[in-house]
Amino acid sequence: MLFLSAALAAQQKPAALPAGYAGAAACRSCHTERTHSFQANPHAAAGAVLAAERQAGRPQVAGCEACHGPGQAHVAAMEAAGGSDAAVEAGLRQHPIGSFAPGSAEVLDSQPCLGCHQGRRETEHFAHSTHADNKVVCLSCHSIHAAQTVRTLLRAAQPALCYQCHLAQKAQFNLPFHHRVNEGLVRCSDCHNPHGSFIPTQLRTAAAQDLVCFTCHEDKQGPFVFEHEPVKTEGCLDCHSPHGSPNPHLMTVANVNQLCLQCHTASSFSGAPGTPSFHNQATQFQACTLCHTQIHGSNLDPAFTR
Amino acid sequence: MSPTHKLASGRIVRLGLCACGLLLAAAGQELQPSSGINWRGYNVQESTAVGARSAVYNGSASNYDTLVNLQSGARLYDFSLGMRSLQPAGGLFDSFSLSGFGLGGDPNTVVRLQAAKGRWYRFDGTYRHDRYFFGYNLLANPLNPASSNPALPVTTALHNLDYARRMGDYHLTLLPEGRFHIRLGYSHLAESGPSFTTVGASMAPAVAEVGTTTQLFQGYATSTDLYRAGFDYLVARRTRVSFTEVVQHTKGDTAIEDQNLLYQLSNGTPLDLGVVFNTGGGTPCAAPIANAATTPPTANPACQGLISYTGDQRPRLTMPTEQFGFQSGYFSKLALEGLFSYSSGVNSAANSSTAWAGLNTRLGALGNTTSGQDRAKRVLVDGDLAAVYQITPKLRLSDDSSYNSFRLPTQFGFAAVNQFAQGGGAITLLTPAAVFSAATCPAPYTAATCPQHSASAPADAAQGTALEYLGQNLATETVQLGYNPSQRWGGQVGYRYTYRSIYDYAAVDYAAETFDPGGATGALAAARGDCALPKGGTFPASLPAGCALQADGAVVFSGQTAASDASHLQAVAIHGNSALASAWARPTPQLRINAGVEAFTADQAYTRITPRQWQHYTARVQYQPIAWLQLNASGDALESRDNVAEVNNRNHNRNLGFAATLSPRSSFALELSYNYNNTYTQALVCYAFTPAAAGTSACPIAGSPVGLGSLSTYSDKSHFVNADLMAQPLESLTLRFGVASSFVNGVPLFFNLSGAPLGNFLNPLTPWGPLRFNYQQPYLSLNYAMTPHVAYRVDWRMYNYFTHGNQSPAGLAALGGQNFDASDADFSIRFTM
């Protein structure tokens, strides 16, 4: 709101304000507490604001009015009110300023933020993100003046913030086998870009445009001489539940053999070979992965045993 | 509250904490939140929490370590240091922060460093270290029967591992606010530690497989270095182009070795009889122990076993990737962005090798040595383009186009040598290996010193190249029309077309695959494998093409094996169509409703469980009737199927969740949530089960290599409840307690074996495994601020993993319990500046 540092910079090198703007100093005279607490806000960095304004192609307005809009009329109305509540209310009605109150147009729209942030790499996808499609806007997750995280200005830290809407994922991350999101080792935003991506479910990619899973599980990335083809063509989710599972190794089913047999049963259209007759399950149960240990791919054996 | 009251309350609490064995310093200062100190032009804030943890657990230690793995000891629980310039421009940095948690032995350690100086630079660094322990013994357990003699249950996980993973990500942006940004980055990932794997049968070309399924020690070591450099350039108003070069270098240095030599031969040679003990079924043999009185026990040499097994692979991957991107808002109504990548890399190992010595009774083989060179190439082309056109303020059209294509041509040049036993009696682990030569094995090749070849024995020696190829083209086009008539509601409809084609081939090209003669059939023994005679054929006239009889009696095959397919044909082409719709509504500022559906249909599937149709329904409601109460509800249902008759695959995942958050005042908050999830999958599967059990049915799929088949199903239903209460009875005292509990009830692997004992499992001895359990995690924390700068904190958390059902079915050698309950208590003092 109040870009104090920008204002200070402006004081050092005065520049004419565009018509209708009052300047941050005018805001500070009434909204003192907000001004003080705003010093630690990343938006207080003058250089960032001014440069972003330049990038946005707008007048180089820094400080509160960069987000709240021109305030000269608002300031004049408040001065004219002279402390009368009725006059203040009347002045606000006549000369409204971006209030960001619950339900206001500003809160329901990401444009005030995207004016500066859309050009950033992290947020460039937002216009066609799933969140944007569902009217989950910037201020649904971020709070400029009451943030719980210092740098990203989130309303709550991950994963609690994400769990507010994604209730299923909260349950999944509390199952015995899960990625360590609750423990803080992994963040939701390590795998997903909440501002959107080219991939469904707003997934990120690994460095070489591979599945994001390979960012940490690089030993499954290959390329292998003998690829287990579905790993590359279907992805990891045919066999694993990514957030959490009752089953070890986040498998989609409890028994390895059931998982294998679902594909490795001869059929007219699938290239996956059927289970051979010497795999007699009656004499001795053996999990497929007892022999086929290199199931994600092998450099030595087409059956992934070494 | 008066200062006197605060102090009295503080003393009472401290007395309680002293009873816990900790003496704390007295407190008396006014309690105010710390705002740091100003130092040399910076506001500095610091916080450190140090203390110790007491972890006590009963039951399965390996499961505790797999699921929790918090141990006792002193800890630096967390720390943070923040510095912010008091002037618009600081010195080396305007802002600096260093924070982390979990130091001193916790399984999860994270340290983050951030620094920035206005328009000059921005640095983000993260270092993560985690211990990854897995010791859940029901997975890949051979379930040795109690009737075996000896009965040896596998009570620890055969694929036990204890890895340490270190991840570092460091990003530096120069001139972050300028028209021209420079981005530099480096990431490092290393994973290493002791682990175990298993080995059994092999399908590698010309390799005599081991006859014993056993556990191998694996010294696991792999690491990746990732270098990034790039720039962003603001070429026009709200239009940016970028280029990034990424170079990935990955290396693996994993070596494996058989250390499971728990027995000996009569000559004192250490021996591994494997991990599967079912002597009634002949594994490793009917009577594996010849003398149990020796140390270690002396094994029956007629058994299958391993005297040694080693493996070594050191692959190296270097993969550069170029990425070109752009993003533009130049036109007020049109937003454009694109990303195009090209990546090409080779994963190669100059000398991979495996070797074993022992006995495979089926093949009469005493060992194998295989070495070779791996070379796997990967080429990836990826392009994404998105456009959003705001037709009117209320109407917008968006289009996403994606193309992804990869090619994986690979090869393995190998040399394999197999050893076979001499004749003259039953082949045992003590039988010497035969050497084929004119002196030791003259015509007619039936001498006892000749290698004894069975009809299924692989070649004696082979040199060749295995060639593989996998490629996929994936193109997706999504068009959506959005209509937002007001700030109250809106929605969009769309259509997505997907085209996917997959190509593959596999071939083995032998330079020389040598089949020596020897054994009961003499010269004819050389006509086996790729040189086996056709039915009714005569030797050597009927040898298959590519096979040539040598002067020494050996038959050498060269060329591609019959099973090879190097035709590079398209394996499958899949056309998919999706209809998309979603809507949102905010009838009042306090109520938000979202709903969406996507329905997909395809004309083909690549795997049997790749759905040809699926529908995904989602709905979310958020309601805040009053400022301190927020209610959330969500529903999610994914229904999918590959419902052709020969698969009959159906799946669903249905989820329903509710949450309520109450925070009537800053000193009290309550959060309640409940979630229900139901997962179901079914598919027709066929398997070998001889002799057939009652209730089994024939595989209905024509051409199946195995005789039995039925519908396999899997179902799990889970209930998750969570309650979290925060209360601040005193300004200096914060209490928090709650519970997170999962209750899971499922049915695995249902084969309709209605007559089989103990239910309906493929193997009647299979325990319920992970599908019937309660996992409860109650917790309590107390935070007492003794001074504005010192706080004392106690955290207690309980973990209770309790499985239901029969964990030791009759007939199964006891596996040990899966349950555990643990109590972890953390005592810490936080210093804040």
Coordinates of N, CA and C in Angstrom, one line a residue, chain A residues 39-40 47 51 55 108 118-121 124-125 127-128 133-135 140 151 164-168 170-171 174 176-177 180 183-185 187 190 198 207-210 215-216 218-219 221-226 229 233-234 246-247 249 252-256 258 261-263 265-269 275-277 279-287 289-291 293 299-301 303 305-306, chain B residues 67 84 108 112 114 119 122 124 128 130-131 139-140 142 158-159 167 177 183 189 197-198 201-204 220 222 224 226 232 238 240 242 248 276 278 309 319 321 323 327 337 341 347 354 374 376 378 382 384 396 400 410 412 468 472 487 492 500 504 586 592 594 606 608 610 612 620 632 646 655 657 671 673 675 685-686 688-690 701 706 713-714 720 722 749 762-763 770 773:
Chain A
Q39 N 7.2 -0.9 6.2 CA 8.6 -0.8 5.9 C 9.3 -2.1 5.6
A40 N 8.8 -3.2 6.2 CA 9.4 -4.5 6.0 C 8.9 -5.2 4.8
G47 N 13.2 0.6 -5.8 CA 13.6 0.3 -7.2 C 12.7 -0.7 -7.9
A51 N 10.7 0.3 -11.3 CA 11.0 -0.4 -12.5 C 9.8 -1.2 -13.0
Q55 N 8.0 -1.0 -16.6 CA 7.7 -2.2 -17.4 C 6.2 -2.2 -17.8
L108 N -11.7 -9.0 -6.1 CA -12.1 -10.0 -7.0 C -11.4 -10.0 -8.3
Q118 N 2.7 -9.6 -13.9 CA 2.4 -10.6 -14.9 C 3.7 -10.9 -15.8
G119 N 4.6 -9.9 -15.8 CA 5.8 -10.1 -16.6 C 6.8 -11.0 -15.9
R120 N 6.6 -11.3 -14.7 CA 7.6 -12.1 -13.9 C 7.5 -13.6 -14.3
R121 N 8.6 -14.3 -14.3 CA 8.6 -15.7 -14.8 C 7.7 -16.5 -14.0
E124 N 3.9 -15.6 -14.9 CA 3.5 -15.3 -16.3 C 2.4 -16.1 -16.9
H125 N 2.1 -17.3 -16.2 CA 1.1 -18.2 -16.7 C -0.3 -17.9 -16.1
A127 N -2.7 -15.8 -16.4 CA -3.9 -15.5 -17.1 C -4.6 -16.8 -17.6
H128 N -3.9 -17.9 -17.8 CA -4.6 -19.1 -18.2 C -4.4 -20.2 -17.2
D133 N -9.0 -19.3 -13.8 CA -10.2 -19.8 -14.3 C -11.3 -19.9 -13.3
N134 N -10.9 -20.2 -12.1 CA -11.9 -20.4 -11.0 C -12.0 -19.2 -10.1
K135 N -11.5 -18.1 -10.6 CA -11.6 -16.8 -9.9 C -10.9 -16.9 -8.5
S140 N -6.6 -14.0 -2.8 CA -7.1 -15.2 -2.2 C -6.0 -15.9 -1.4
R151 N 8.5 -13.0 2.5 CA 8.9 -12.7 1.2 C 7.7 -12.8 0.2
Q164 N -6.5 -25.1 2.9 CA -7.8 -24.4 3.2 C -8.8 -24.8 2.1
C165 N -8.3 -25.0 0.9 CA -9.2 -25.4 -0.2 C -9.0 -26.8 -0.6
H166 N -7.8 -27.3 -0.6 CA -7.5 -28.6 -1.1 C -7.6 -29.6 0.1
L167 N -8.8 -29.9 0.5 CA -9.0 -30.7 1.7 C -8.5 -32.1 1.5
A168 N -8.7 -32.6 0.3 CA -8.3 -34.0 0.0 C -6.8 -34.2 0.2
K170 N -4.8 -32.5 2.1 CA -4.5 -32.5 3.5 C -4.6 -33.9 4.1
A171 N -5.6 -34.6 3.8 CA -5.8 -36.0 4.3 C -4.7 -36.9 3.7
N174 N -1.4 -36.8 5.4 CA -1.4 -37.4 6.7 C -1.5 -38.9 6.7
P176 N 0.1 -42.7 6.2 CA 1.5 -43.1 6.7 C 2.6 -42.9 5.7
F177 N 2.3 -43.2 4.4 CA 3.3 -43.0 3.4 C 3.0 -41.7 2.6
R180 N 7.1 -35.5 2.2 CA 7.2 -34.9 3.5 C 6.9 -33.4 3.4
E183 N 6.2 -32.0 7.0 CA 7.4 -31.9 7.8 C 8.2 -30.7 7.3
G184 N 7.8 -30.1 6.2 CA 8.5 -28.9 5.8 C 9.6 -29.2 4.8
L185 N 9.9 -30.4 4.5 CA 11.0 -30.7 3.6 C 10.6 -30.4 2.1
R187 N 7.6 -28.4 -0.3 CA 6.5 -27.5 -0.4 C 5.6 -27.8 -1.5
D190 N 6.9 -26.6 -4.7 CA 8.0 -27.2 -5.3 C 7.6 -28.0 -6.6
F198 N 2.0 -24.8 -18.1 CA 1.5 -25.4 -19.3 C 0.9 -26.8 -19.1
A207 N 14.2 -29.8 -14.9 CA 15.0 -28.9 -15.6 C 15.0 -29.1 -17.1
A208 N 15.0 -30.4 -17.5 CA 15.1 -30.7 -19.0 C 13.7 -31.0 -19.5
Q209 N 12.6 -30.3 -18.9 CA 11.3 -30.5 -19.4 C 10.7 -31.9 -19.1
D210 N 11.3 -32.6 -18.2 CA 10.8 -33.9 -17.8 C 9.7 -33.7 -16.7
T215 N 12.9 -34.2 -10.6 CA 13.7 -33.2 -9.9 C 14.4 -33.8 -8.7
C216 N 13.7 -34.6 -7.9 CA 14.3 -35.2 -6.7 C 14.7 -36.7 -7.0
E218 N 16.0 -38.3 -9.4 CA 16.7 -38.3 -10.7 C 17.2 -39.7 -11.1
D219 N 17.3 -40.6 -10.2 CA 17.8 -42.0 -10.5 C 16.7 -42.7 -11.3
Q221 N 15.1 -41.1 -13.8 CA 15.0 -40.3 -15.0 C 15.5 -41.0 -16.2
G222 N 16.6 -41.8 -16.1 CA 17.3 -42.3 -17.2 C 18.0 -41.3 -18.0
P223 N 18.1 -41.4 -19.4 CA 17.5 -42.5 -20.1 C 18.2 -43.8 -19.9
F224 N 17.4 -44.9 -19.9 CA 18.0 -46.2 -19.7 C 18.1 -47.0 -21.1
V225 N 19.0 -47.9 -21.1 CA 19.0 -48.7 -22.3 C 17.7 -49.5 -22.5
F226 N 17.2 -50.0 -21.4 CA 15.9 -50.7 -21.4 C 14.9 -50.0 -20.6
E229 N 8.5 -48.8 -20.5 CA 8.0 -47.8 -21.3 C 6.9 -46.9 -20.7
T233 N 5.9 -42.9 -21.0 CA 4.8 -42.5 -21.8 C 3.6 -42.2 -20.9
E234 N 3.4 -42.9 -19.8 CA 2.2 -42.6 -19.0 C 2.5 -41.8 -17.8
P246 N -1.9 -45.2 1.6 CA -1.8 -46.1 2.7 C -0.7 -47.2 2.3
N247 N -0.3 -47.2 1.1 CA 0.6 -48.3 0.6 C 2.0 -47.8 0.6
H249 N 5.8 -47.0 -0.6 CA 6.3 -46.4 -1.8 C 5.2 -45.7 -2.6
T252 N -0.3 -47.3 -5.8 CA -1.8 -47.1 -5.9 C -2.5 -48.3 -5.4
V253 N -1.9 -49.5 -5.3 CA -2.5 -50.6 -4.7 C -1.5 -51.2 -3.7
A254 N -2.0 -52.2 -2.9 CA -1.2 -52.7 -1.8 C -0.3 -53.8 -2.2
N255 N -0.6 -54.5 -3.2 CA 0.1 -55.7 -3.6 C 0.8 -55.4 -4.9
V256 N 2.1 -55.6 -4.9 CA 2.9 -55.3 -6.2 C 2.4 -56.2 -7.3
Q258 N -0.5 -57.4 -8.0 CA -1.7 -56.9 -8.6 C -1.5 -55.8 -9.6
L261 N 0.2 -57.3 -12.8 CA -0.7 -58.1 -13.6 C -1.8 -57.3 -14.3
Q262 N -2.1 -56.2 -13.8 CA -3.1 -55.4 -14.5 C -2.7 -55.0 -15.9
C263 N -1.4 -54.8 -16.0 CA -0.9 -54.5 -17.4 C -0.3 -55.8 -18.0
T265 N -1.0 -58.8 -18.5 CA -1.9 -59.8 -18.9 C -2.1 -59.7 -20.4
A266 N -1.9 -60.7 -21.1 CA -1.9 -60.6 -22.5 C -3.2 -60.0 -23.0
S267 N -3.1 -59.1 -24.0 CA -4.3 -58.5 -24.6 C -4.0 -58.2 -26.0
S268 N -5.1 -58.0 -26.8 CA -4.9 -57.8 -28.2 C -4.2 -56.5 -28.6
F269 N -4.3 -55.5 -27.7 CA -3.9 -54.1 -28.1 C -2.6 -53.7 -27.4
T275 N 2.1 -62.4 -18.3 CA 2.9 -63.0 -17.3 C 3.2 -64.5 -17.8
P276 N 4.5 -64.9 -17.8 CA 4.8 -66.2 -18.3 C 4.3 -67.3 -17.4
S277 N 4.2 -68.5 -17.9 CA 3.6 -69.6 -17.2 C 4.5 -70.1 -16.0
H279 N 5.8 -68.3 -13.9 CA 5.6 -67.5 -12.7 C 4.4 -68.1 -11.9
N280 N 4.6 -69.3 -11.4 CA 3.5 -70.0 -10.8 C 3.2 -69.4 -9.4
Q281 N 2.1 -68.8 -9.2 CA 1.8 -68.1 -7.9 C 1.4 -69.1 -6.9
A282 N 1.1 -70.4 -7.3 CA 0.6 -71.3 -6.3 C 1.7 -71.9 -5.4
T283 N 2.9 -72.2 -6.0 CA 3.9 -72.8 -5.2 C 4.6 -71.9 -4.2
Q284 N 4.8 -70.7 -4.6 CA 5.5 -69.8 -3.7 C 5.2 -68.4 -4.2
F285 N 4.6 -67.6 -3.2 CA 4.3 -66.2 -3.6 C 5.6 -65.5 -3.6
Q286 N 5.8 -64.8 -4.7 CA 7.0 -63.9 -4.8 C 6.5 -62.6 -5.4
A287 N 6.8 -61.5 -4.8 CA 6.5 -60.2 -5.4 C 7.3 -60.0 -6.7
T289 N 8.7 -57.6 -7.8 CA 9.9 -56.7 -7.7 C 11.0 -57.4 -6.9
L290 N 10.7 -58.6 -6.5 CA 11.8 -59.4 -5.8 C 12.9 -59.7 -6.9
C291 N 12.5 -60.0 -8.1 CA 13.4 -60.2 -9.2 C 13.5 -59.0 -10.1
T293 N 13.8 -55.9 -10.0 CA 14.1 -54.8 -9.0 C 14.3 -53.4 -9.7
N299 N 19.9 -50.7 -17.4 CA 20.9 -50.6 -18.5 C 21.5 -52.0 -18.9
L300 N 21.0 -53.0 -18.2 CA 21.6 -54.3 -18.4 C 20.6 -55.4 -18.8
D301 N 19.3 -55.2 -18.5 CA 18.4 -56.3 -18.7 C 17.1 -55.8 -19.1
A303 N 14.3 -57.2 -18.8 CA 13.3 -57.5 -17.9 C 13.6 -56.8 -16.5
T305 N 15.9 -56.9 -14.3 CA 16.3 -57.6 -13.1 C 17.6 -57.2 -12.5
R306 N 18.4 -56.5 -13.3 CA 19.7 -56.1 -12.8 C 20.0 -54.6 -13.1
Chain B
L67 N 8.2 -44.5 8.9 CA 7.1 -43.5 8.8 C 7.4 -42.2 9.6
R84 N 17.3 -6.0 7.4 CA 16.6 -5.2 6.4 C 17.2 -3.8 6.5
N108 N 14.7 -34.4 8.6 CA 14.4 -33.3 7.6 C 15.1 -32.0 8.0
R112 N 17.6 -22.0 4.3 CA 17.3 -21.1 3.2 C 18.0 -19.8 3.4
Q114 N 18.5 -16.0 1.6 CA 18.0 -15.0 0.6 C 18.6 -13.7 0.8
R119 N 17.9 -3.0 -7.4 CA 17.9 -3.4 -8.8 C 19.2 -4.1 -9.2
R122 N 19.4 -10.4 -6.8 CA 18.6 -11.2 -5.9 C 19.1 -12.6 -5.8
D124 N 18.7 -16.5 -4.1 CA 17.9 -17.4 -3.3 C 18.7 -18.7 -3.3
R128 N 18.8 -28.6 1.4 CA 17.9 -29.6 2.1 C 18.6 -30.9 2.3
D130 N 17.8 -34.8 3.8 CA 16.9 -35.7 4.5 C 17.4 -37.1 4.5
R131 N 16.9 -37.8 5.6 CA 17.2 -39.2 5.7 C 16.0 -39.9 5.2
L139 N 6.4 -55.5 2.0 CA 6.5 -55.3 0.5 C 7.6 -56.2 0.0
A140 N 7.3 -56.9 -1.0 CA 8.3 -57.8 -1.7 C 8.8 -58.9 -0.7
P142 N 8.7 -62.6 0.5 CA 8.4 -63.9 -0.2 C 7.4 -64.8 0.6
L158 N 13.3 -56.7 2.6 CA 14.4 -57.1 1.7 C 15.0 -55.9 0.9
H159 N 14.2 -54.9 0.7 CA 14.6 -53.7 0.0 C 14.8 -52.6 1.0
M167 N 20.2 -31.9 -1.2 CA 19.7 -31.1 -2.3 C 20.1 -29.6 -2.1
E177 N 15.4 -5.9 -11.8 CA 14.4 -5.0 -12.1 C 14.7 -4.2 -13.4
R183 N 20.2 -14.5 -15.3 CA 19.9 -15.5 -14.3 C 21.0 -16.6 -14.3
L189 N 22.2 -32.4 -6.4 CA 21.4 -33.5 -5.7 C 22.3 -34.7 -5.6
T197 N 19.1 -54.7 -2.2 CA 18.2 -55.1 -3.3 C 18.2 -56.6 -3.4
T198 N 17.5 -57.1 -4.4 CA 17.4 -58.5 -4.5 C 17.7 -58.9 -5.9
A201 N 15.7 -64.2 -11.2 CA 15.8 -64.6 -12.6 C 16.4 -63.4 -13.4
S202 N 16.8 -63.7 -14.6 CA 17.3 -62.6 -15.5 C 16.8 -62.9 -16.9
M203 N 16.6 -61.9 -17.7 CA 16.2 -62.1 -19.1 C 17.3 -61.4 -20.0
A204 N 18.4 -61.1 -19.4 CA 19.4 -60.4 -20.3 C 19.9 -61.3 -21.3
Y220 N 24.6 -47.5 -2.4 CA 23.9 -46.7 -3.4 C 24.6 -45.3 -3.4
T222 N 24.4 -41.8 -6.1 CA 24.1 -41.1 -7.3 C 24.0 -39.6 -7.1
T224 N 23.6 -35.5 -9.1 CA 23.3 -34.7 -10.2 C 23.8 -33.3 -10.0
L226 N 23.5 -29.5 -11.8 CA 22.7 -28.8 -12.8 C 23.1 -27.4 -12.8
D232 N 16.6 -12.6 -19.4 CA 15.3 -12.1 -19.8 C 15.5 -10.7 -20.4
R238 N 5.8 -4.5 -22.0 CA 5.2 -5.7 -21.4 C 5.4 -6.9 -22.3
R240 N 8.5 -9.7 -23.1 CA 9.8 -10.2 -22.6 C 10.1 -11.5 -23.3
S242 N 13.1 -14.6 -23.3 CA 14.1 -15.2 -22.4 C 14.8 -16.4 -23.1
Q248 N 22.8 -30.6 -17.4 CA 22.6 -31.5 -16.4 C 23.7 -32.6 -16.5
V276 N 14.3 -67.1 -0.1 CA 13.1 -67.9 -0.2 C 13.3 -69.3 0.3
N278 N 11.1 -72.4 1.0 CA 9.9 -73.2 0.9 C 10.3 -74.6 0.5
Y309 N 28.2 -62.8 -5.7 CA 27.5 -62.0 -6.7 C 28.0 -60.6 -6.6
M319 N 23.5 -33.8 -20.2 CA 22.3 -33.4 -21.0 C 22.1 -31.9 -21.0
T321 N 20.2 -28.5 -22.3 CA 18.9 -28.2 -22.7 C 18.9 -26.7 -23.0
Q323 N 16.3 -23.5 -23.8 CA 14.9 -23.1 -23.6 C 14.8 -21.6 -24.1
Q327 N 6.9 -13.8 -23.4 CA 5.6 -13.5 -22.8 C 5.3 -12.1 -23.2
E337 N 2.1 -16.2 -24.4 CA 3.3 -16.7 -23.9 C 3.7 -18.0 -24.5
S341 N 11.7 -25.8 -26.0 CA 12.9 -26.4 -25.4 C 13.4 -27.5 -26.4
N347 N 23.4 -41.0 -21.9 CA 23.7 -41.6 -20.6 C 24.6 -42.8 -21.0
T354 N 28.3 -57.5 -14.3 CA 27.8 -58.4 -13.2 C 28.4 -59.7 -13.3
D374 N 27.1 -49.3 -22.0 CA 25.7 -48.8 -22.2 C 25.8 -47.5 -22.9
A376 N 22.6 -44.7 -23.9 CA 21.2 -44.4 -24.0 C 21.1 -42.9 -24.3
R378 N 18.9 -39.5 -25.4 CA 17.6 -38.9 -25.2 C 17.5 -37.6 -26.0
D382 N 10.2 -29.8 -27.1 CA 8.9 -29.4 -26.4 C 8.6 -28.0 -26.8
D384 N 5.3 -25.1 -26.2 CA 4.0 -24.7 -25.6 C 3.7 -23.3 -26.0
R396 N -13.9 -13.9 -22.9 CA -12.5 -14.1 -23.3 C -12.4 -15.5 -24.0
D400 N -4.5 -23.0 -25.8 CA -3.2 -23.6 -25.4 C -2.8 -24.7 -26.4
T410 N 18.7 -46.4 -27.8 CA 19.6 -46.9 -26.8 C 20.3 -48.2 -27.3
F412 N 23.2 -51.5 -25.9 CA 24.0 -52.2 -24.9 C 24.9 -53.2 -25.6
E468 N 17.5 -50.8 -28.5 CA 16.1 -50.5 -28.2 C 15.8 -49.1 -28.6
Q472 N 7.8 -41.0 -28.5 CA 6.4 -40.6 -28.4 C 6.3 -39.1 -28.9
Q487 N -19.2 -9.6 -11.2 CA -18.3 -10.1 -10.2 C -19.0 -11.1 -9.3
Q492 N -16.7 -21.0 -17.8 CA -16.1 -21.2 -19.1 C -16.4 -22.7 -19.6
R500 N -1.7 -38.7 -29.6 CA -0.4 -39.3 -29.0 C -0.1 -40.5 -29.9
D504 N 8.2 -48.0 -30.9 CA 9.2 -48.7 -30.2 C 9.7 -49.8 -31.0
R586 N -19.9 -16.1 -6.7 CA -19.7 -15.4 -5.4 C -21.0 -14.6 -5.1
R592 N -18.1 -18.4 -1.6 CA -17.5 -18.7 -2.9 C -17.7 -20.2 -3.3
N594 N -17.1 -23.0 -6.4 CA -16.5 -23.4 -7.7 C -16.9 -24.8 -8.1
Y606 N -2.7 -47.3 -24.5 CA -1.4 -47.8 -24.6 C -1.2 -49.0 -23.7
R608 N -3.0 -51.4 -20.5 CA -4.4 -51.9 -20.2 C -5.1 -51.0 -19.2
T610 N -4.5 -47.7 -19.0 CA -4.7 -46.3 -19.4 C -6.2 -46.1 -19.8
R612 N -9.6 -45.2 -21.3 CA -10.1 -44.7 -22.6 C -11.2 -43.7 -22.4
R620 N -16.1 -27.0 -5.0 CA -15.6 -26.5 -3.7 C -16.5 -25.3 -3.3
N632 N -15.4 -24.7 4.9 CA -15.0 -25.2 3.6 C -15.5 -26.6 3.3
E646 N -11.7 -57.5 -22.9 CA -10.6 -58.2 -22.4 C -9.8 -57.6 -21.3
N655 N -13.8 -38.4 -3.3 CA -13.3 -37.7 -2.1 C -14.3 -36.6 -1.7
G657 N -14.7 -33.7 1.5 CA -14.1 -33.1 2.7 C -14.8 -31.9 3.2
E671 N -9.8 -25.5 14.7 CA -9.9 -26.0 13.3 C -10.4 -27.5 13.4
S673 N -11.6 -30.7 10.8 CA -11.7 -31.1 9.4 C -12.0 -32.6 9.3
N675 N -12.3 -35.9 6.2 CA -12.2 -36.2 4.8 C -12.4 -37.7 4.6
V685 N -7.4 -60.0 -14.9 CA -5.9 -60.4 -14.9 C -5.9 -61.9 -15.1
C686 N -4.8 -62.4 -15.7 CA -4.5 -63.8 -15.9 C -3.2 -64.1 -15.3
A688 N -0.6 -67.7 -13.6 CA -0.3 -69.1 -13.5 C -0.5 -69.5 -12.0
F689 N -1.3 -70.5 -11.8 CA -1.6 -71.0 -10.5 C -1.8 -72.5 -10.6
T690 N -0.7 -73.3 -10.4 CA -0.8 -74.7 -10.7 C -0.3 -75.5 -9.5
I701 N -9.0 -64.6 -22.0 CA -8.3 -63.9 -23.1 C -7.6 -64.9 -24.0
V706 N -0.8 -68.0 -19.9 CA -1.2 -68.6 -18.6 C -2.6 -69.0 -18.6
T713 N -9.6 -57.0 -7.9 CA -10.1 -55.7 -7.5 C -9.3 -55.2 -6.3
Y714 N -9.3 -53.9 -6.2 CA -8.6 -53.2 -5.0 C -9.6 -52.1 -4.6
F720 N -10.4 -39.5 7.4 CA -9.3 -38.6 8.1 C -10.0 -37.6 8.9
N722 N -9.3 -34.4 11.8 CA -8.2 -33.5 12.3 C -8.9 -32.5 13.2
L749 N -6.4 -57.3 -3.8 CA -6.2 -58.4 -4.6 C -7.2 -59.5 -4.5
L762 N -4.6 -64.1 -4.0 CA -3.9 -65.0 -4.9 C -3.1 -66.0 -4.2
N763 N -2.4 -65.5 -3.2 CA -1.7 -66.5 -2.3 C -2.4 -66.5 -1.0
P770 N -1.0 -53.3 4.2 CA -1.2 -52.0 4.7 C -2.6 -51.5 4.7
F773 N -5.8 -50.3 8.9 CA -5.0 -49.8 10.0 C -5.7 -48.5 10.5

